[in-house]
Short mmCIF file of C-alpha atoms in Angstrom, two decimals:
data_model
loop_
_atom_site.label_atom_id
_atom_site.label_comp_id
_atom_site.label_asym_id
_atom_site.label_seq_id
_atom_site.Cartn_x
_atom_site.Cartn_y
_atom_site.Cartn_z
CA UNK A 1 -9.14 -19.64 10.17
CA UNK A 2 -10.94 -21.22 7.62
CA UNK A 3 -14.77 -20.39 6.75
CA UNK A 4 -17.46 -21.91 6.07
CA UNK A 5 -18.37 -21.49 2.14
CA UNK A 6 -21.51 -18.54 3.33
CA UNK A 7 -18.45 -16.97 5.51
CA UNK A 8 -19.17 -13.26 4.60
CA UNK A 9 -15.94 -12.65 5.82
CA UNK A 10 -14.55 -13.96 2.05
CA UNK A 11 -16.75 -11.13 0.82
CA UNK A 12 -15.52 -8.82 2.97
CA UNK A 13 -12.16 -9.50 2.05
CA UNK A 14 -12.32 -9.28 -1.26
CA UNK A 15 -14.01 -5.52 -1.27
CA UNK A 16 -11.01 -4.68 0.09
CA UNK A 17 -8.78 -6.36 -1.79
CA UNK A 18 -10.61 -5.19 -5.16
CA UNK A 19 -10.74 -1.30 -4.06
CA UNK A 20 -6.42 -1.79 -3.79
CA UNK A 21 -6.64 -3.63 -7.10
CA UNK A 22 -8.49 -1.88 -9.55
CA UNK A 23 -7.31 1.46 -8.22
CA UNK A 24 -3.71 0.50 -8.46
CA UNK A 25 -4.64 -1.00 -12.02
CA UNK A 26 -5.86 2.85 -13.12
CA UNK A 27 -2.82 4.58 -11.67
CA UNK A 28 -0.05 2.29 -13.24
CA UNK A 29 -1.38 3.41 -16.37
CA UNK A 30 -0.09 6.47 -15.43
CA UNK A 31 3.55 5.35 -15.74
CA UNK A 32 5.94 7.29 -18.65
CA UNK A 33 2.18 9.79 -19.09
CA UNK A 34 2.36 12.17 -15.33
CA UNK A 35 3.28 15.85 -15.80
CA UNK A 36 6.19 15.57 -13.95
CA UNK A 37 8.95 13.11 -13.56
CA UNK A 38 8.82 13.04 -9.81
CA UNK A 39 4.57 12.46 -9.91
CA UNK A 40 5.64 9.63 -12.59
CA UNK A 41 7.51 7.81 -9.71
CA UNK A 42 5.08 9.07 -6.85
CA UNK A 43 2.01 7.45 -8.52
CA UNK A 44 3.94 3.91 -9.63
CA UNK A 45 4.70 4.19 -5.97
CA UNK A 46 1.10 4.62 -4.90
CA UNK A 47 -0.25 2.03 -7.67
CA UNK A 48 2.67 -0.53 -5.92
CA UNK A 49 1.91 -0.51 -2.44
CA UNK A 50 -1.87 -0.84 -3.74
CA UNK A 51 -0.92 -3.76 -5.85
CA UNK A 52 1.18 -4.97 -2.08
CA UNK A 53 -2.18 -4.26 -0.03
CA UNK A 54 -4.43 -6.40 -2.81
CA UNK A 55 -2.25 -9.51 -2.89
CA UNK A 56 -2.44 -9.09 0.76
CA UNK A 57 -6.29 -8.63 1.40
CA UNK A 58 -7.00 -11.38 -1.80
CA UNK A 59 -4.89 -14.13 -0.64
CA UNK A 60 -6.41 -14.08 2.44
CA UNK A 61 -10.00 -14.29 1.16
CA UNK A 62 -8.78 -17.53 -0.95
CA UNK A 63 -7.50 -19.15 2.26
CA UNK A 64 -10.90 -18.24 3.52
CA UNK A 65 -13.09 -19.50 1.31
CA UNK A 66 -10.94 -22.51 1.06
CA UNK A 67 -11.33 -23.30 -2.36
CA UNK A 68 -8.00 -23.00 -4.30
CA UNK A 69 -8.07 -19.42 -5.36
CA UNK A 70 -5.17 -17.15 -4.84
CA UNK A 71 -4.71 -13.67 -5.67
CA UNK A 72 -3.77 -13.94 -9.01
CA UNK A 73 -6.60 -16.46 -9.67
CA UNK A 74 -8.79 -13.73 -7.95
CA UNK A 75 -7.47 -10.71 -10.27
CA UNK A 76 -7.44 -12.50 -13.75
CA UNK A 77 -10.06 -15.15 -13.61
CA UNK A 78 -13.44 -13.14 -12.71
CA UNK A 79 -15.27 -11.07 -14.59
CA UNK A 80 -16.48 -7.82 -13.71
CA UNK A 81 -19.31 -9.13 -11.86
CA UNK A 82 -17.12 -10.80 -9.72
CA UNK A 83 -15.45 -7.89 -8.62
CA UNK A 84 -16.69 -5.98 -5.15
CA UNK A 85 -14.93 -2.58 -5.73
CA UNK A 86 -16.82 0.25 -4.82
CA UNK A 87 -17.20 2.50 -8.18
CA UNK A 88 -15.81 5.26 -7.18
CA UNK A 89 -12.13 3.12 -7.90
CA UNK A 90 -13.56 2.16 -11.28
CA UNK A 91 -13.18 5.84 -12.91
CA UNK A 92 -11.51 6.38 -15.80
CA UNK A 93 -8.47 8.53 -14.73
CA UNK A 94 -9.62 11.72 -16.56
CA UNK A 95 -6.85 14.28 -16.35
CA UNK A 96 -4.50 14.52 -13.52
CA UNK A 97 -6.86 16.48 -11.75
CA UNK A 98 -9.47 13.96 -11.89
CA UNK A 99 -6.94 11.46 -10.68
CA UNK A 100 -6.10 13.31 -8.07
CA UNK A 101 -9.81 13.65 -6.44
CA UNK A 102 -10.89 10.21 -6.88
CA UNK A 103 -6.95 9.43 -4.70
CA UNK A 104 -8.21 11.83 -2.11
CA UNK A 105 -11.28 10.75 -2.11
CA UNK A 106 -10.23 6.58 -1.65
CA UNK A 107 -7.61 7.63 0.66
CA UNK A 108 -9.16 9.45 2.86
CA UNK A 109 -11.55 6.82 3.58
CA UNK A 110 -8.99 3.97 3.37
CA UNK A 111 -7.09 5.62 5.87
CA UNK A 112 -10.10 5.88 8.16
CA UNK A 113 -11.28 2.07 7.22
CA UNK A 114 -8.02 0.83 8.07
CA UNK A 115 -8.00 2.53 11.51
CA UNK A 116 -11.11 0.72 12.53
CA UNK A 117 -9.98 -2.48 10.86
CA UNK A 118 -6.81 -2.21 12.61
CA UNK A 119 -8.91 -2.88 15.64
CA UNK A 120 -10.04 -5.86 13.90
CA UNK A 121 -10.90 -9.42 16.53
CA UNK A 122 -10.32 -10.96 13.14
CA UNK A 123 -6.02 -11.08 13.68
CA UNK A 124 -5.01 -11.22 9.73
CA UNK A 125 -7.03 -8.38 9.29
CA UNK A 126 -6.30 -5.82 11.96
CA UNK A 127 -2.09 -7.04 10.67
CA UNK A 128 -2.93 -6.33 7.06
CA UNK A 129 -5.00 -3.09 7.56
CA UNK A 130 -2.15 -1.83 10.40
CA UNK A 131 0.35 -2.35 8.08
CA UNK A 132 -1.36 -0.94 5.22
CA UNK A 133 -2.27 2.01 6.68
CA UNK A 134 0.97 3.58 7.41
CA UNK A 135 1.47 3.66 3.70
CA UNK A 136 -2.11 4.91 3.17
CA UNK A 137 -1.16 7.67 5.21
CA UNK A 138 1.42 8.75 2.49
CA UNK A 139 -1.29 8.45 -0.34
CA UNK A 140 -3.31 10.77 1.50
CA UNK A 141 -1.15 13.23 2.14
CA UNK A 142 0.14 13.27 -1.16
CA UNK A 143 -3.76 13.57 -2.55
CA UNK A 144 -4.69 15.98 -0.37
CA UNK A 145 -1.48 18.11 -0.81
CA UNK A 146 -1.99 18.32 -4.48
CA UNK A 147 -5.97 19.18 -4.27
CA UNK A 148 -4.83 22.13 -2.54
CA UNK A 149 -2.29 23.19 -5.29
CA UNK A 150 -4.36 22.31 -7.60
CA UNK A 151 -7.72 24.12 -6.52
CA UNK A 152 -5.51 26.71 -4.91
CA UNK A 153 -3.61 26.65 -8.37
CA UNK A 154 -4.35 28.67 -11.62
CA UNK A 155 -7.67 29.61 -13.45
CA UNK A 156 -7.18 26.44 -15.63
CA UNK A 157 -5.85 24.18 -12.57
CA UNK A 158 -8.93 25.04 -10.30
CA UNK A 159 -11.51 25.02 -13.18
CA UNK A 160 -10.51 21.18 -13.93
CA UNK A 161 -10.32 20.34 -10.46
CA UNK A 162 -13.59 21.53 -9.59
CA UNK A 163 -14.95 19.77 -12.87
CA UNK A 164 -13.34 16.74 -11.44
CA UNK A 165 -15.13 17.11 -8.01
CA UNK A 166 -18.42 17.91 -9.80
CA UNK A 167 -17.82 14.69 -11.59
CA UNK A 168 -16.48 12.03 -8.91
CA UNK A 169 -19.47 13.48 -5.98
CA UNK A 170 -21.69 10.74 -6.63
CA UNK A 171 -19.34 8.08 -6.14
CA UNK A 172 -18.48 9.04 -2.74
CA UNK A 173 -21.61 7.73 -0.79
CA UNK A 174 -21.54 4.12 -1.65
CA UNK A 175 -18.42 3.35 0.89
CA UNK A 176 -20.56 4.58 3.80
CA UNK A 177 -23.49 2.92 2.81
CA UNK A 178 -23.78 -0.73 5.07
CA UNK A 179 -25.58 -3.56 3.64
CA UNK A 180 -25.72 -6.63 4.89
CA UNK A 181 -21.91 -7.88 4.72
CA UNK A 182 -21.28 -4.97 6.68
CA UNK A 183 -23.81 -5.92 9.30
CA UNK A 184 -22.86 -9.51 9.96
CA UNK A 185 -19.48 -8.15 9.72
CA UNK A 186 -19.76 -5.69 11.69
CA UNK A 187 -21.79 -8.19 14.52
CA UNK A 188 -18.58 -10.31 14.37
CA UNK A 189 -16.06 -7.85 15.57
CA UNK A 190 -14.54 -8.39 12.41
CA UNK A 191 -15.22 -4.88 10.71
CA UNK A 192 -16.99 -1.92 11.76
CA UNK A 193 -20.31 0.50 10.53
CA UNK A 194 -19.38 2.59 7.44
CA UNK A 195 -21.93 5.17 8.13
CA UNK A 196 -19.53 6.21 11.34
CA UNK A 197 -16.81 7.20 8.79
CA UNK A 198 -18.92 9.88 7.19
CA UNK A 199 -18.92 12.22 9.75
CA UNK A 200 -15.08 12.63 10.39
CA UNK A 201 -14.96 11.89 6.13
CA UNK A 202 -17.32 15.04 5.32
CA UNK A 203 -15.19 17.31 8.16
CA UNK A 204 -11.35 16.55 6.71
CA UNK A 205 -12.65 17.04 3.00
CA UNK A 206 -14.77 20.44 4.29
CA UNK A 207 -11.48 21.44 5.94
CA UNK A 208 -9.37 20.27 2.72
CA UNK A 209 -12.13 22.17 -0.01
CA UNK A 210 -11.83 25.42 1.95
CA UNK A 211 -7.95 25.47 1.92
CA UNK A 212 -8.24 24.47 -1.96
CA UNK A 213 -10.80 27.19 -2.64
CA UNK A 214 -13.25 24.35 -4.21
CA UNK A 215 -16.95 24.11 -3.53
CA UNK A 216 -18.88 20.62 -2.53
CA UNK A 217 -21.66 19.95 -4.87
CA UNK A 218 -25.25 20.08 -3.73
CA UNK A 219 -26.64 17.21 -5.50
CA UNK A 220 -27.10 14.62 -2.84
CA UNK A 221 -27.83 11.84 -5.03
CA UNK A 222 -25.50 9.47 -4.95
CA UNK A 223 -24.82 6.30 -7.07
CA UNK A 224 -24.18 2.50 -6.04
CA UNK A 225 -23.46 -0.95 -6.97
CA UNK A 226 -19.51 -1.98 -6.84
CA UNK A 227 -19.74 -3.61 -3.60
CA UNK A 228 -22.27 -5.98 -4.68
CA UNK A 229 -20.82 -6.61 -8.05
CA UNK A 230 -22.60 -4.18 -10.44
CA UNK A 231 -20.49 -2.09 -12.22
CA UNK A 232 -19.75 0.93 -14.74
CA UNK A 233 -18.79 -0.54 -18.17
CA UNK A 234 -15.55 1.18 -17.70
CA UNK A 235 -14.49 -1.95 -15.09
CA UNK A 236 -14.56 -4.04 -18.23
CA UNK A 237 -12.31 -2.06 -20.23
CA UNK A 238 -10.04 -1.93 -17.61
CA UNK A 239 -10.30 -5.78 -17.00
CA UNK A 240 -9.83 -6.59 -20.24
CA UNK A 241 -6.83 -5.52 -20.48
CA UNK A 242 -5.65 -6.32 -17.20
CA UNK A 243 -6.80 -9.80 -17.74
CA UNK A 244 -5.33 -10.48 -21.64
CA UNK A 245 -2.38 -12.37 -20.89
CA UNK A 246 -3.04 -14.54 -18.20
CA UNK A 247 -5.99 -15.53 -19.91
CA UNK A 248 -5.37 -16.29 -23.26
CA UNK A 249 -2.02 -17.59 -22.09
CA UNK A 250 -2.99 -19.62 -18.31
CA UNK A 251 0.42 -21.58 -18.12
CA UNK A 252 2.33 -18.16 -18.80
CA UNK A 253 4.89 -17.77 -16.15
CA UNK A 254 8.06 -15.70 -15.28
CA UNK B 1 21.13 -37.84 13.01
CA UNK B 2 22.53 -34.46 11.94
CA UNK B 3 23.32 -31.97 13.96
CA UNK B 4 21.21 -28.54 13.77
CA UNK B 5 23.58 -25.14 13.23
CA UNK B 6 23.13 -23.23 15.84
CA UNK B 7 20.75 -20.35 15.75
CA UNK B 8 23.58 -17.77 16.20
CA UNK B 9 25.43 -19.24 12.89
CA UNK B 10 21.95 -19.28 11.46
CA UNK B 11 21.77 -15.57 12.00
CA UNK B 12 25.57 -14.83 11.06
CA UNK B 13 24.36 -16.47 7.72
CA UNK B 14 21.14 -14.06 7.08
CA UNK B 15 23.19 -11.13 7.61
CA UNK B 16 25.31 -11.84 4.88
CA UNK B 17 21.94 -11.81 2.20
CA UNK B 18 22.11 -8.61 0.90
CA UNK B 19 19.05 -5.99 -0.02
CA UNK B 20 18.43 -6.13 -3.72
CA UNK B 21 17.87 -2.53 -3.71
CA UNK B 22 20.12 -1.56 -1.28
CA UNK B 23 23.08 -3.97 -1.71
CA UNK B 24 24.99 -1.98 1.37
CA UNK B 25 22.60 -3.04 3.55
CA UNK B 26 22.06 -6.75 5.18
CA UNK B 27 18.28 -8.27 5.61
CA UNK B 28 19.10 -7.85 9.55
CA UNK B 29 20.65 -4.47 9.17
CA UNK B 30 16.76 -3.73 7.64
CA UNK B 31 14.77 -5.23 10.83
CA UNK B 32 12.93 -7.89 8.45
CA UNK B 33 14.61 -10.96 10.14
CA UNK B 34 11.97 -10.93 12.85
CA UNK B 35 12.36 -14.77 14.28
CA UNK B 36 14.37 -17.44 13.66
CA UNK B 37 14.01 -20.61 15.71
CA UNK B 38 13.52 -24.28 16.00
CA UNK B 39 10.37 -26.21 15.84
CA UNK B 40 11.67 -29.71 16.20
CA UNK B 41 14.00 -30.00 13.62
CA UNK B 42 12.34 -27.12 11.21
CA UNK B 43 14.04 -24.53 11.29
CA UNK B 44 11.29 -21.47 10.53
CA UNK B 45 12.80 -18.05 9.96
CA UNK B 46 9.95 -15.70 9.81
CA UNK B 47 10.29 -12.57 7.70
CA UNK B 48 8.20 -9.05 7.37
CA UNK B 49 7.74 -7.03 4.37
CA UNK B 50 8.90 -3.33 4.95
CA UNK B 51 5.91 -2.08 2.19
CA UNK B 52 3.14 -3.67 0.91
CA UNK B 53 3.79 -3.83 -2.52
CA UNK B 54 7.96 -3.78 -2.12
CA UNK B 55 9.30 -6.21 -5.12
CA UNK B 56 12.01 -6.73 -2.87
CA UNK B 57 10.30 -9.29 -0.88
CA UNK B 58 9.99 -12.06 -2.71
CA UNK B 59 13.58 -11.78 -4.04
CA UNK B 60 14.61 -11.50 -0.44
CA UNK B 61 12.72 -14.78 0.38
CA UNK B 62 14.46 -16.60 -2.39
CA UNK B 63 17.70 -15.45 -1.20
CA UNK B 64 17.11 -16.49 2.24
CA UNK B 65 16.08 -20.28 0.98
CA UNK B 66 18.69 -20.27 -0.96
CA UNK B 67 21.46 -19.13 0.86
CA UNK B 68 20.06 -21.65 3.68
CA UNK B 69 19.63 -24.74 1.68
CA UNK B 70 23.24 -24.19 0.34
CA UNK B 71 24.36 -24.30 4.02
CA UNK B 72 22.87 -27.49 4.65
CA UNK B 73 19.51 -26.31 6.01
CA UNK B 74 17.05 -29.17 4.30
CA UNK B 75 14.20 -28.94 6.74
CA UNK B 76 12.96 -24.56 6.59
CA UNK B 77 10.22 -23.17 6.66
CA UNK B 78 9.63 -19.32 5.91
CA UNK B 79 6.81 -17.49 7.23
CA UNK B 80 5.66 -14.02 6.47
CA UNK B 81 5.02 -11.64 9.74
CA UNK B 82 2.91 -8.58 8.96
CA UNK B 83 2.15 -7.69 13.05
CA UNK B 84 3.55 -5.80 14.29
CA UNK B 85 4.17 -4.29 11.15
CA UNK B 86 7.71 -3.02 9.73
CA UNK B 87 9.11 0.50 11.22
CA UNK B 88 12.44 2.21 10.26
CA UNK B 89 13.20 2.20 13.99
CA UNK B 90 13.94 -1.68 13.47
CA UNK B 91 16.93 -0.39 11.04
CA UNK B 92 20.61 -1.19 12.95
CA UNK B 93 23.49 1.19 13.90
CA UNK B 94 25.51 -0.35 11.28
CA UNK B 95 22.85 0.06 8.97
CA UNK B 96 22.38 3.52 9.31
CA UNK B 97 25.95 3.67 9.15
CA UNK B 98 26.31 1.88 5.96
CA UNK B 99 23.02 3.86 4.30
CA UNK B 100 25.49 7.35 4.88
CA UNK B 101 28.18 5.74 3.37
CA UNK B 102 26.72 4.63 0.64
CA UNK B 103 25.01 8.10 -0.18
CA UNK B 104 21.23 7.37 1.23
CA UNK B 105 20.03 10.12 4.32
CA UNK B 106 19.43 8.00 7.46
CA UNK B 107 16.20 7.91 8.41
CA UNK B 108 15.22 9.95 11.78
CA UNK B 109 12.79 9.12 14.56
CA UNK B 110 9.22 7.37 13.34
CA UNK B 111 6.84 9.55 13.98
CA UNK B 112 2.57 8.41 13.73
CA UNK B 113 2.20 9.95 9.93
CA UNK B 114 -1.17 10.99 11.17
CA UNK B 115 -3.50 13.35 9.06
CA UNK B 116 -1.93 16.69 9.45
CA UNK B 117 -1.48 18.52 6.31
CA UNK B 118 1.79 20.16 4.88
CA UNK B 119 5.17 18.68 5.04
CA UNK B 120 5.83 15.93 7.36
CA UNK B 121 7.86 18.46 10.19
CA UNK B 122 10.96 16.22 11.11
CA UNK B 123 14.55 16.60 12.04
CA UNK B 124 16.71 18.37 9.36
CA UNK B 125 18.10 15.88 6.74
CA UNK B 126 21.58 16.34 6.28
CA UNK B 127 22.87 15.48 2.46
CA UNK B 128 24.90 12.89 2.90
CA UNK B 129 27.56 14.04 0.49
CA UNK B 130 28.66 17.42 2.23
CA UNK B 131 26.48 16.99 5.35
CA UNK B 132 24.98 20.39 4.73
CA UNK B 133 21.37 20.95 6.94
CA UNK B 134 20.27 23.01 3.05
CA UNK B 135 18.16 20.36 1.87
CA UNK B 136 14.39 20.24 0.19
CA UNK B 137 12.49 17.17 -0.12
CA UNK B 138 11.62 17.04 -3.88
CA UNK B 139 9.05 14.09 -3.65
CA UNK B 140 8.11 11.67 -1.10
CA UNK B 141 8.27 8.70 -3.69
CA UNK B 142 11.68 7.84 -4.55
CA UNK B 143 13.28 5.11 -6.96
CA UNK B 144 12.11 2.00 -3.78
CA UNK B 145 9.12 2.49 -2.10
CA UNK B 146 11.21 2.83 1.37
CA UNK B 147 12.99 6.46 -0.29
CA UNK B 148 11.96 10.00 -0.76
CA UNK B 149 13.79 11.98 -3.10
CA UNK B 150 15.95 15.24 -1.90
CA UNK B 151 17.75 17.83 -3.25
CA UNK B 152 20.86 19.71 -1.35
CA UNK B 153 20.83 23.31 -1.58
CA UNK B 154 24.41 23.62 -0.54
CA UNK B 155 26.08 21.52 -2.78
CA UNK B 156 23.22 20.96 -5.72
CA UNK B 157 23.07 17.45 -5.96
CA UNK B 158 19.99 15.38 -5.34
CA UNK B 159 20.43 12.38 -2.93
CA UNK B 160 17.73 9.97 -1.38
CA UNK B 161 17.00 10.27 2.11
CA UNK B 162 15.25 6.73 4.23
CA UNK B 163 11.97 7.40 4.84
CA UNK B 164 10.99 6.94 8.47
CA UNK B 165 7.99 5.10 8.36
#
């Protein structure tokens, strides 16, 4: 299918594709630096099949929009205000505790997303997000197993983990807010109402908190912005050095 | 005009492109050969990544034009197949077979991961070195995105087991 050039569908797309992106970006960082050797491999892992599931959701929105960008011309060639990622991905990665919450936070509401996407009328989207989210299903559980440990943990392991949580709450509202991509989207049968993924969001991480002994914060004020392209300086930092070779070398190649 | 190879021979060929990761095992023995056929004279062999982000893929698709194109296939096309997407139930017999030979844990039934929490409750995994049932899973991330990493109680060493996904 090819769409017109006010297709919100290439929008669409590329929220998706840029949530896989910049959080796989953050967590290969994490290569030769995780506390253990086997988390070393487990979060390469993770940042790989997130690299897999952005080449996948990016190169579709070029075919969409029809206009000669492909995924790598989508990762290196915008700036930040290009990008559609909600915030919550753009977070430095803090400690390992911190990293872990902001995983278990994303997964848990990719896996939901891609549930309802998998349901998808548009067919290249309900194949990417059904094959995405078997693997998202092993993110999550990985997240979630270690915010249990973690809060569960020691003194020191809890106190950071909680700080983390403290930290990361604000970031979680903006995927289950719907503007209007969402709506036309949604209208399409292409992708579905955020705001119905809160509900069974809020119960798994109530569920998840009280095994981990951590308390939600109280503050319901939460912040906004990725989605439509306005983001936390931190997104630049992170660009710019994602971006440095292709761009002051373009006909690099292999 | 030349005559086509048949799509049995055509098949016979793919199964002798090996894994890059997991040289004992055949692209067919791994269930990503999901089509090949005719269109006119085009001969389109359609492929499926296992994971998302496996680095295996491309290489695999190179190998596959490659080993084709040597055979006298000048007319291919190679498509990409993400629905329905890849399970470990697609793996062969002889794969299986070949992945306990070579020291990996066959991977058991497929289960829907689903959301419960804990260890992923499956069929004991039996090291493949002394076949003892004594074994821990140590991470679910291994060295390819397809392994988890375990460790035999029994005999002490660490072996990769399949995941079944």
């Amino acid at each position: 299918m090819i769409a017109t050039a006010r297709d919100p569908r290439v929008e669409y797309v590329m929220r998706l594709g840029d949530n896989a992106l910049v959080l796989a970006q953050r967590l290969c960082a994490w290569i030769a630096h995780a506390p253990v050797m086997e988390e070393d491999v487990a979060l390469a892992n993770v940042s790989l099949d997130l690299f897999g599931q952005a080449r996948l959701w990016l190169g579709y929105a070029g075919e969409l929009e029809g206009a000669g960008r492909d995924e790598d011309h989508f990762a290196f060639h915008r700036a930040a205000s290009g990008f559609r990622n909600v915030l919550l991905v753009e977070r430095p990665n803090g400690d390992f505790a911190a990293t872990t919450v902001r995983g278990y936070f994303f997964d848990l509401w990719s896996y939901l997303a891609l549930g309802e996407l998998a349901r998808s009328r548009d067919e290249r989207i309900a194949a990417i997000a059904g094959k995405t989210r078997k693997e998202t299903a092993y993110h999550l559980r990985r997240s979630e197993d270690w915010l249990i440990r973690l809060g569960d943990g020691t003194p020191e392991s809890h106190a950071r983990t909680q700080h983390a949580v403290n930290d990361l709450w604000r970031y979680t509202g903006e995927p289950f807010l719907r503007d209007e991509i969402d709506a036309a989207m949604l209208d399409a049968g292409v992708g579905f109402d955020p705001a119905t993924l809160l509900d069974p969001w809020n119960e798994r991480v109530r569920s998840a908190f009280s095994a981990a002994t951590l308390a939600i914060p109280s503050d319901p004020w939460m912040q906004r912005g990725g989605k439509s392209g306005l983001h936390t300086e931190q997104l630049s930092y992170l660009l710019a050095e994602m971006q440095a070779l292709p761009r002051s070398m373009p006909e690099a190649a292999w | 005009m030349k005559t086509l190879p048949a799509l049995a021979t055509v098949r016979d060929w793919l199964d002798e492109i090996e894994d890059p990761e997991i040289p004992a095992l055949s692209i067919t023995d791994l269930g990503i050969v999901r089509d090949v056929r005719y269109v006119d004279d085009v001969l389109e062999v359609a492929l499926t990544p296992t994971y998302a982000g496996c680095p295996a893929t491309q290489v695999i698709r190179d190998d596959v034009e490659r080993t084709l194109r040597a055979r006298g296939v000048d007319r291919l096309r190679i498509t990409e197949r993400l629905a329905p997407a890849w399970t470990s139930e697609w793996l062969s017999v002889r794969g299986r077979e070949r992945l306990h030979e070579y020291g990996i844990a066959p991977p058991h039934a497929a289960a829907e991961a689903g959301l419960a929490l804990g260890p992923i409750a499956s069929a004991i995994v039996r090291c493949p070195r002394c076949a003892s049932g004594e074994t821990r899973e140590q991470s679910r991330f291994g060295s390819t995105p397809c392994k988890a990493l375990y460790r035999c109680d029994a005999c002490g060493e660490p072996f990769e087991y399949f995941k079944p996904h």
